[in-house]
Short mmCIF file of C-alpha atoms and ligand atoms in Angstrom, two decimals:
data_model
loop_
_atom_site.label_atom_id
_atom_site.label_comp_id
_atom_site.label_asym_id
_atom_site.label_seq_id
_atom_site.Cartn_x
_atom_site.Cartn_y
_atom_site.Cartn_z
CA UNK A 1 4.18 66.09 -89.62
CA UNK A 2 2.39 68.31 -91.86
CA UNK A 3 0.34 71.08 -90.02
CA UNK A 4 -3.07 71.48 -91.68
CA UNK A 5 -5.99 74.23 -90.93
CA UNK A 6 -8.44 72.49 -93.04
CA UNK A 7 -8.42 69.86 -95.46
CA UNK A 8 -10.08 71.23 -98.68
CA UNK A 9 -8.25 69.58 -101.76
CA UNK A 10 -5.39 66.85 -102.48
CA UNK A 11 -3.12 69.62 -103.81
CA UNK A 12 -2.59 70.75 -99.96
CA UNK A 13 -0.60 67.91 -98.92
CA UNK A 14 3.18 67.08 -99.67
CA UNK A 15 4.76 63.69 -100.53
CA UNK A 16 6.89 63.98 -97.00
CA UNK A 17 3.36 64.73 -95.40
CA UNK A 18 1.70 62.08 -96.89
CA UNK A 19 4.41 59.16 -96.10
CA UNK A 20 4.35 60.49 -92.20
CA UNK A 21 0.37 60.27 -92.37
CA UNK A 22 0.46 56.83 -93.69
CA UNK A 23 2.88 55.78 -90.81
CA UNK A 24 -0.13 56.71 -88.62
CA UNK A 25 -2.47 54.89 -90.34
CA UNK A 26 -0.16 51.87 -90.08
CA UNK A 27 -0.40 52.78 -86.38
CA UNK A 28 -3.94 53.47 -85.75
CA UNK A 29 -4.57 50.15 -87.94
CA UNK A 30 -2.29 47.95 -85.33
CA UNK A 31 -4.25 49.75 -82.39
CA UNK A 32 -7.98 48.60 -84.16
CA UNK A 33 -6.15 45.35 -84.16
CA UNK A 34 -4.73 44.97 -80.77
CA UNK A 35 -6.81 47.09 -78.75
CA UNK A 36 -9.89 48.13 -80.74
CA UNK A 37 -10.53 51.77 -79.46
CA UNK A 38 -8.27 54.46 -77.43
CA UNK A 39 -8.89 57.46 -75.82
CA UNK A 40 -6.67 60.20 -77.31
CA UNK A 41 -9.96 62.21 -78.20
CA UNK A 42 -11.94 61.37 -75.39
CA UNK A 43 -12.67 65.37 -75.22
CA UNK A 44 -13.22 66.22 -78.98
CA UNK A 45 -16.69 66.38 -80.89
CA UNK A 46 -16.96 66.50 -84.01
CA UNK A 47 -19.74 67.35 -86.10
CA UNK A 48 -20.74 65.66 -89.35
CA UNK A 49 -22.89 67.44 -92.32
CA UNK A 50 -23.66 65.43 -95.55
CA UNK A 51 -25.47 66.96 -98.05
CA UNK A 52 -25.06 63.97 -100.37
CA UNK A 53 -25.80 60.12 -99.38
CA UNK A 54 -22.69 58.60 -98.22
CA UNK A 55 -22.25 54.90 -96.80
CA UNK A 56 -18.35 54.47 -96.51
CA UNK A 57 -17.07 58.05 -95.93
CA UNK A 58 -19.82 59.28 -93.22
CA UNK A 59 -19.30 55.93 -90.85
CA UNK A 60 -15.91 55.33 -91.47
CA UNK A 61 -15.30 59.19 -90.16
CA UNK A 62 -17.97 58.50 -87.03
CA UNK A 63 -16.37 55.20 -86.65
CA UNK A 64 -12.78 56.62 -86.76
CA UNK A 65 -14.20 59.42 -83.98
CA UNK A 66 -15.27 56.74 -81.97
CA UNK A 67 -12.33 54.37 -81.92
CA UNK A 68 -10.67 57.52 -81.02
CA UNK A 69 -12.51 57.95 -78.02
CA UNK A 70 -14.04 61.38 -79.45
CA UNK A 71 -18.05 62.07 -79.72
CA UNK A 72 -19.93 62.95 -82.94
CA UNK A 73 -23.39 64.83 -83.45
CA UNK A 74 -24.18 63.81 -87.21
CA UNK A 75 -26.85 64.73 -89.96
CA UNK A 76 -26.95 62.47 -92.99
CA UNK A 77 -29.62 64.21 -95.76
CA UNK A 78 -28.97 67.89 -94.80
CA UNK A 79 -30.38 68.76 -97.86
CA UNK A 80 -33.60 68.15 -96.62
CA UNK A 81 -33.39 67.64 -92.96
CA UNK A 82 -31.26 70.57 -91.88
CA UNK A 83 -32.18 74.21 -92.16
CA UNK A 84 -30.66 73.95 -95.49
CA UNK A 85 -34.46 73.14 -96.64
CA UNK A 86 -35.65 76.78 -95.19
CA UNK A 87 -33.01 78.29 -97.07
CA UNK A 88 -30.27 78.67 -94.66
CA UNK A 89 -27.14 79.26 -96.15
CA UNK A 90 -23.84 77.22 -95.81
CA UNK A 91 -21.90 79.93 -94.49
CA UNK A 92 -24.93 80.28 -91.65
CA UNK A 93 -25.03 76.45 -90.85
CA UNK A 94 -21.23 76.39 -90.50
CA UNK A 95 -21.34 79.91 -87.97
CA UNK A 96 -23.69 77.46 -86.27
CA UNK A 97 -22.31 74.29 -85.96
CA UNK A 98 -18.82 75.31 -84.88
CA UNK A 99 -20.55 76.28 -81.95
CA UNK A 100 -21.20 72.76 -81.08
CA UNK A 101 -17.90 70.75 -82.51
CA UNK A 102 -14.00 70.93 -82.72
CA UNK A 103 -13.77 69.89 -86.26
CA UNK A 104 -16.75 69.71 -89.46
CA UNK A 105 -16.48 66.98 -91.56
CA UNK A 106 -18.60 68.28 -94.56
CA UNK A 107 -20.05 66.92 -98.05
CA UNK A 108 -21.76 69.36 -100.14
CA UNK A 109 -23.61 68.70 -103.18
CA UNK A 110 -21.65 71.72 -104.91
CA UNK A 111 -18.08 72.32 -106.07
CA UNK A 112 -16.40 74.77 -103.67
CA UNK A 113 -18.66 73.85 -100.56
CA UNK A 114 -15.91 73.13 -98.21
CA UNK A 115 -13.56 76.15 -99.44
CA UNK A 116 -16.62 78.43 -98.89
CA UNK A 117 -17.13 76.74 -95.01
CA UNK A 118 -13.43 77.14 -94.53
CA UNK A 119 -13.50 80.85 -95.04
CA UNK A 120 -15.84 81.20 -92.03
CA UNK A 121 -14.74 78.07 -89.71
CA UNK A 122 -12.64 78.89 -86.99
CA UNK A 123 -12.18 74.86 -86.84
CA UNK A 124 -10.94 72.29 -88.81
CA UNK A 125 -13.67 71.58 -92.24
CA UNK A 126 -12.62 68.31 -93.54
CA UNK A 127 -13.77 67.99 -97.32
CA UNK A 128 -16.01 64.70 -97.50
CA UNK A 129 -16.80 65.47 -101.12
CA UNK A 130 -17.88 68.74 -102.95
CA UNK A 131 -20.34 67.88 -105.40
CA UNK A 132 -18.00 66.98 -109.01
CA UNK A 133 -15.38 68.96 -107.18
CA UNK A 134 -12.61 67.00 -104.98
CA UNK A 135 -12.55 64.28 -102.54
CA UNK A 136 -9.33 64.35 -100.85
CA UNK A 137 -9.71 61.75 -97.99
CA UNK A 138 -10.59 59.45 -100.37
CA UNK A 139 -7.31 59.87 -102.33
CA UNK A 140 -5.58 59.66 -99.04
CA UNK A 141 -7.03 56.10 -98.43
CA UNK A 142 -6.25 55.15 -102.47
CA UNK A 143 -2.77 56.48 -102.31
CA UNK A 144 -2.02 54.77 -99.02
CA UNK A 145 -3.90 51.33 -100.62
CA UNK A 146 -1.19 51.58 -103.44
CA UNK A 147 1.58 52.38 -101.20
CA UNK A 148 0.44 49.28 -99.26
CA UNK A 149 0.29 47.09 -102.38
CA UNK A 150 3.56 48.30 -104.17
CA UNK A 151 5.48 49.19 -101.25
CA UNK A 152 6.39 52.74 -103.50
CA UNK A 153 4.27 54.92 -105.64
CA UNK A 154 6.98 56.20 -107.76
CA UNK A 155 7.31 54.14 -110.99
CA UNK A 156 3.85 52.57 -111.14
CA UNK A 157 1.27 53.48 -114.08
CA UNK A 158 -2.29 53.89 -113.25
CA UNK A 159 -5.16 53.49 -115.44
CA UNK A 160 -8.21 56.17 -114.48
CA UNK A 161 -11.02 54.93 -115.65
CA UNK A 162 -14.90 56.12 -115.98
CA UNK A 163 -16.56 59.33 -115.55
CA UNK A 164 -13.16 61.51 -115.39
CA UNK A 165 -15.14 64.82 -115.74
CA UNK A 166 -17.68 64.47 -112.51
CA UNK A 167 -15.67 61.86 -110.74
CA UNK A 168 -14.48 63.90 -107.56
CA UNK A 169 -12.15 61.20 -106.61
CA UNK A 170 -10.51 60.77 -109.85
CA UNK A 171 -9.61 64.43 -109.47
CA UNK A 172 -8.33 64.40 -106.22
CA UNK A 173 -6.45 60.83 -107.03
CA UNK A 174 -4.59 62.33 -110.50
CA UNK A 175 -3.64 65.46 -107.91
CA UNK A 176 -2.41 63.26 -105.66
CA UNK A 177 -0.16 61.24 -107.86
CA UNK A 178 1.11 64.45 -109.06
CA UNK A 179 3.30 64.42 -105.67
CA UNK A 180 5.06 61.20 -106.82
CA UNK A 181 7.31 60.12 -109.89
CA UNK A 182 4.63 58.29 -111.07
CA UNK A 183 5.48 56.50 -114.76
CA UNK A 184 2.21 57.27 -116.53
CA UNK A 185 -1.53 57.94 -116.15
CA UNK A 186 -3.93 56.06 -118.76
CA UNK A 187 -7.01 58.63 -118.58
CA UNK A 188 -9.71 56.30 -120.09
CA UNK A 189 -12.95 57.83 -120.41
CA UNK A 190 -15.41 58.33 -122.98
CA UNK A 191 -14.87 62.01 -125.13
CA UNK A 192 -17.82 63.56 -123.60
CA UNK A 193 -16.42 62.91 -120.11
CA UNK A 194 -12.53 63.39 -120.60
CA UNK A 195 -10.60 64.74 -117.56
CA UNK A 196 -10.90 68.53 -116.79
CA UNK A 197 -8.01 70.76 -118.62
CA UNK A 198 -7.35 72.12 -115.48
CA UNK A 199 -5.67 69.14 -114.06
CA UNK A 200 -4.01 67.75 -117.00
CA UNK A 201 -2.30 70.86 -117.33
CA UNK A 202 -0.96 70.56 -113.56
CA UNK A 203 0.09 67.04 -114.25
CA UNK A 204 2.11 68.49 -117.03
CA UNK A 205 3.50 70.80 -114.88
CA UNK A 206 4.37 68.11 -112.46
CA UNK A 207 6.17 66.23 -115.36
CA UNK A 208 3.75 63.29 -114.88
CA UNK A 209 3.24 61.44 -118.51
CA UNK A 210 -0.47 61.30 -119.19
CA UNK A 211 -2.25 59.83 -121.97
CA UNK A 212 -6.20 60.12 -122.93
CA UNK A 213 -8.09 57.28 -124.54
CA UNK A 214 -11.27 55.87 -124.96
CA UNK A 215 -10.36 51.98 -124.34
CA UNK A 216 -8.95 50.33 -121.89
CA UNK A 217 -8.76 46.82 -123.43
CA UNK A 218 -5.69 48.21 -125.11
CA UNK A 219 -3.53 49.60 -122.37
CA UNK A 220 -4.59 46.87 -119.78
CA UNK A 221 -1.23 45.00 -120.05
CA UNK A 222 0.82 48.07 -119.02
CA UNK A 223 -0.79 49.07 -116.13
CA UNK A 224 -0.19 48.12 -112.42
CA UNK A 225 -3.29 49.67 -111.00
CA UNK A 226 -6.81 50.47 -112.52
CA UNK A 227 -8.67 52.59 -110.65
CA UNK A 228 -12.20 52.13 -112.23
CA UNK A 229 -15.33 54.87 -111.61
CA UNK A 230 -18.83 54.88 -111.47
CA UNK A 231 -20.66 57.14 -114.27
CA UNK A 232 -21.99 59.81 -111.92
CA UNK A 233 -25.33 59.57 -113.27
CA UNK A 234 -26.40 62.70 -110.45
CA UNK A 235 -24.03 65.29 -112.98
CA UNK A 236 -25.75 64.91 -116.07
CA UNK A 237 -28.63 67.09 -117.00
CA UNK A 238 -28.45 65.06 -120.56
CA UNK A 239 -29.61 61.54 -120.29
CA UNK A 240 -28.43 60.89 -123.64
CA UNK A 241 -25.04 61.98 -122.53
CA UNK A 242 -25.09 59.51 -119.38
CA UNK A 243 -26.10 56.66 -121.92
CA UNK A 244 -23.14 57.74 -123.86
CA UNK A 245 -20.88 56.91 -120.84
CA UNK A 246 -22.61 54.47 -119.47
CA UNK A 247 -21.73 50.61 -119.24
CA UNK A 248 -18.57 51.33 -121.50
CA UNK A 249 -15.75 50.01 -119.22
CA UNK A 250 -16.97 46.58 -117.39
CA UNK A 251 -13.63 44.92 -116.57
CA UNK A 252 -14.40 41.70 -118.42
CA UNK A 253 -12.55 38.28 -118.96
CA UNK A 254 -10.91 39.70 -121.94
CA UNK A 255 -9.34 42.77 -120.00
CA UNK A 256 -8.92 40.75 -116.85
CA UNK A 257 -6.50 38.37 -119.10
CA UNK A 258 -4.65 41.57 -119.88
CA UNK A 259 -4.36 43.01 -116.66
CA UNK A 260 -0.93 41.74 -114.87
CA UNK A 261 -0.90 39.07 -112.61
CA UNK A 262 0.77 41.84 -109.89
CA UNK A 263 -1.54 44.95 -110.68
CA UNK A 264 -4.72 45.55 -108.44
CA UNK A 265 -7.93 46.89 -108.88
CA UNK A 266 -9.32 49.75 -107.18
CA UNK A 267 -12.82 51.71 -106.81
CA UNK A 268 -13.88 53.94 -104.37
CA UNK A 269 -17.07 52.47 -104.41
CA UNK A 270 -20.12 52.39 -104.55
CA UNK A 271 -19.86 50.44 -107.65
CA UNK A 272 -22.43 50.11 -110.57
CA UNK A 273 -21.70 47.34 -113.39
CA UNK A 274 -18.21 48.03 -113.25
CA UNK A 275 -16.95 45.27 -111.53
CA UNK A 276 -18.70 42.10 -111.66
CA UNK A 277 -19.29 40.35 -108.12
CA UNK A 278 -17.31 37.59 -109.36
CA UNK A 279 -13.76 39.66 -109.48
CA UNK A 280 -14.16 40.03 -105.71
CA UNK A 281 -12.44 36.53 -105.34
CA UNK A 282 -9.68 37.92 -107.52
CA UNK A 283 -6.38 38.42 -105.72
CA UNK A 284 -5.74 41.64 -107.51
CA UNK A 285 -9.27 43.08 -105.81
CA UNK A 286 -8.28 45.36 -103.43
CA UNK A 287 -11.36 47.72 -103.19
CA UNK A 288 -12.56 46.52 -100.16
CA UNK A 289 -8.96 46.74 -98.56
CA UNK A 290 -9.42 50.37 -99.73
CA UNK A 291 -12.53 50.44 -97.54
CA UNK A 292 -10.53 49.32 -94.46
CA UNK A 293 -7.92 51.68 -95.47
CA UNK A 294 -10.64 54.27 -94.61
CA UNK A 295 -11.09 54.11 -91.23
CA UNK A 296 -6.97 53.93 -90.64
CA UNK A 297 -6.78 56.84 -92.61
CA UNK A 298 -9.33 58.99 -91.36
CA UNK A 299 -8.40 58.20 -87.59
CA UNK A 300 -4.92 59.60 -88.66
CA UNK A 301 -6.17 62.80 -90.21
CA UNK A 302 -8.68 63.30 -87.30
CA UNK A 303 -5.60 63.18 -84.78
CA UNK A 304 -3.29 65.21 -86.87
CA UNK A 305 -5.98 67.84 -87.25
CA UNK A 306 -6.70 68.05 -83.61
CA UNK A 307 -3.94 67.07 -81.65
CA UNK A 308 -2.27 70.00 -82.78
N1 LIG F 1 -15.89 56.63 -101.70
C1 LIG F 1 -17.14 57.55 -101.11
O1 LIG F 1 -16.91 58.32 -101.35
O2 LIG F 1 -18.09 56.44 -100.66
P1 LIG F 1 -19.63 57.06 -99.66
O3 LIG F 1 -20.25 57.77 -101.36
O4 LIG F 1 -20.64 55.72 -99.80
O5 LIG F 1 -19.08 57.51 -98.98
#
């Protein structure tokens, strides 16, 4: 089993480590279905420190801890309700909360927050999103969902769609796909929010075929996974730039007709108008399965970090 001190970025994981973690997540799914909860982390406390809003990440980590018999303390709006509002540095906040808990789940509003926290923390830091940087535990559940759907990740073709510049979920997912022999990644985005160069260079070094394109429709027939995302309004300084990127990649009937029958649609959520609600009934819609899988993967990850 992979050993990790902190979870900061997707590149930390090895292919074998991911497959081990997914086997543990399968066990967590059985555990939840059959007995609901266990006591393996009964003596552990998790600190949840969120400087940005969240529904899925925060509540799934808290649920994961409770189902494993542990406890948590949480601040859901640390920008306003922690001593950040009084000018405290992230480092001082981390140096404080490590006295209370055995692991810290941190969502920070700026890229690099989790890495800064890890530098001063004697307990594991889990990056639950650092501004437009990364969201590695989202990528874990994304790849787990792909693995469950196709029983493999190698050989698949993926379209990453939307705001690829600011989307931390697509950054982590692309890095993690680079650990497998995926057949192709289409990077579908408006010109002004293309995937960062560091990431495309990384995929190139790992031998992954990538193609940047403006439109989803012409490539839809050739994908196994459509990973669509919200345009990240909060990171645009220029409203015109946001408007140029917004509303471009709705999964219309025309796109759905092109998507193969066996393909799957993923979305980290929350969605805006990328996926019409009527598609929730389409067998290709797997985004609420992603939500469910987030619980199992995060349970497996907490055990990995806290029972070593
Ligand atoms: N996918 C995701 O990070 O969702 P939340 O912002 O609701 O946590």
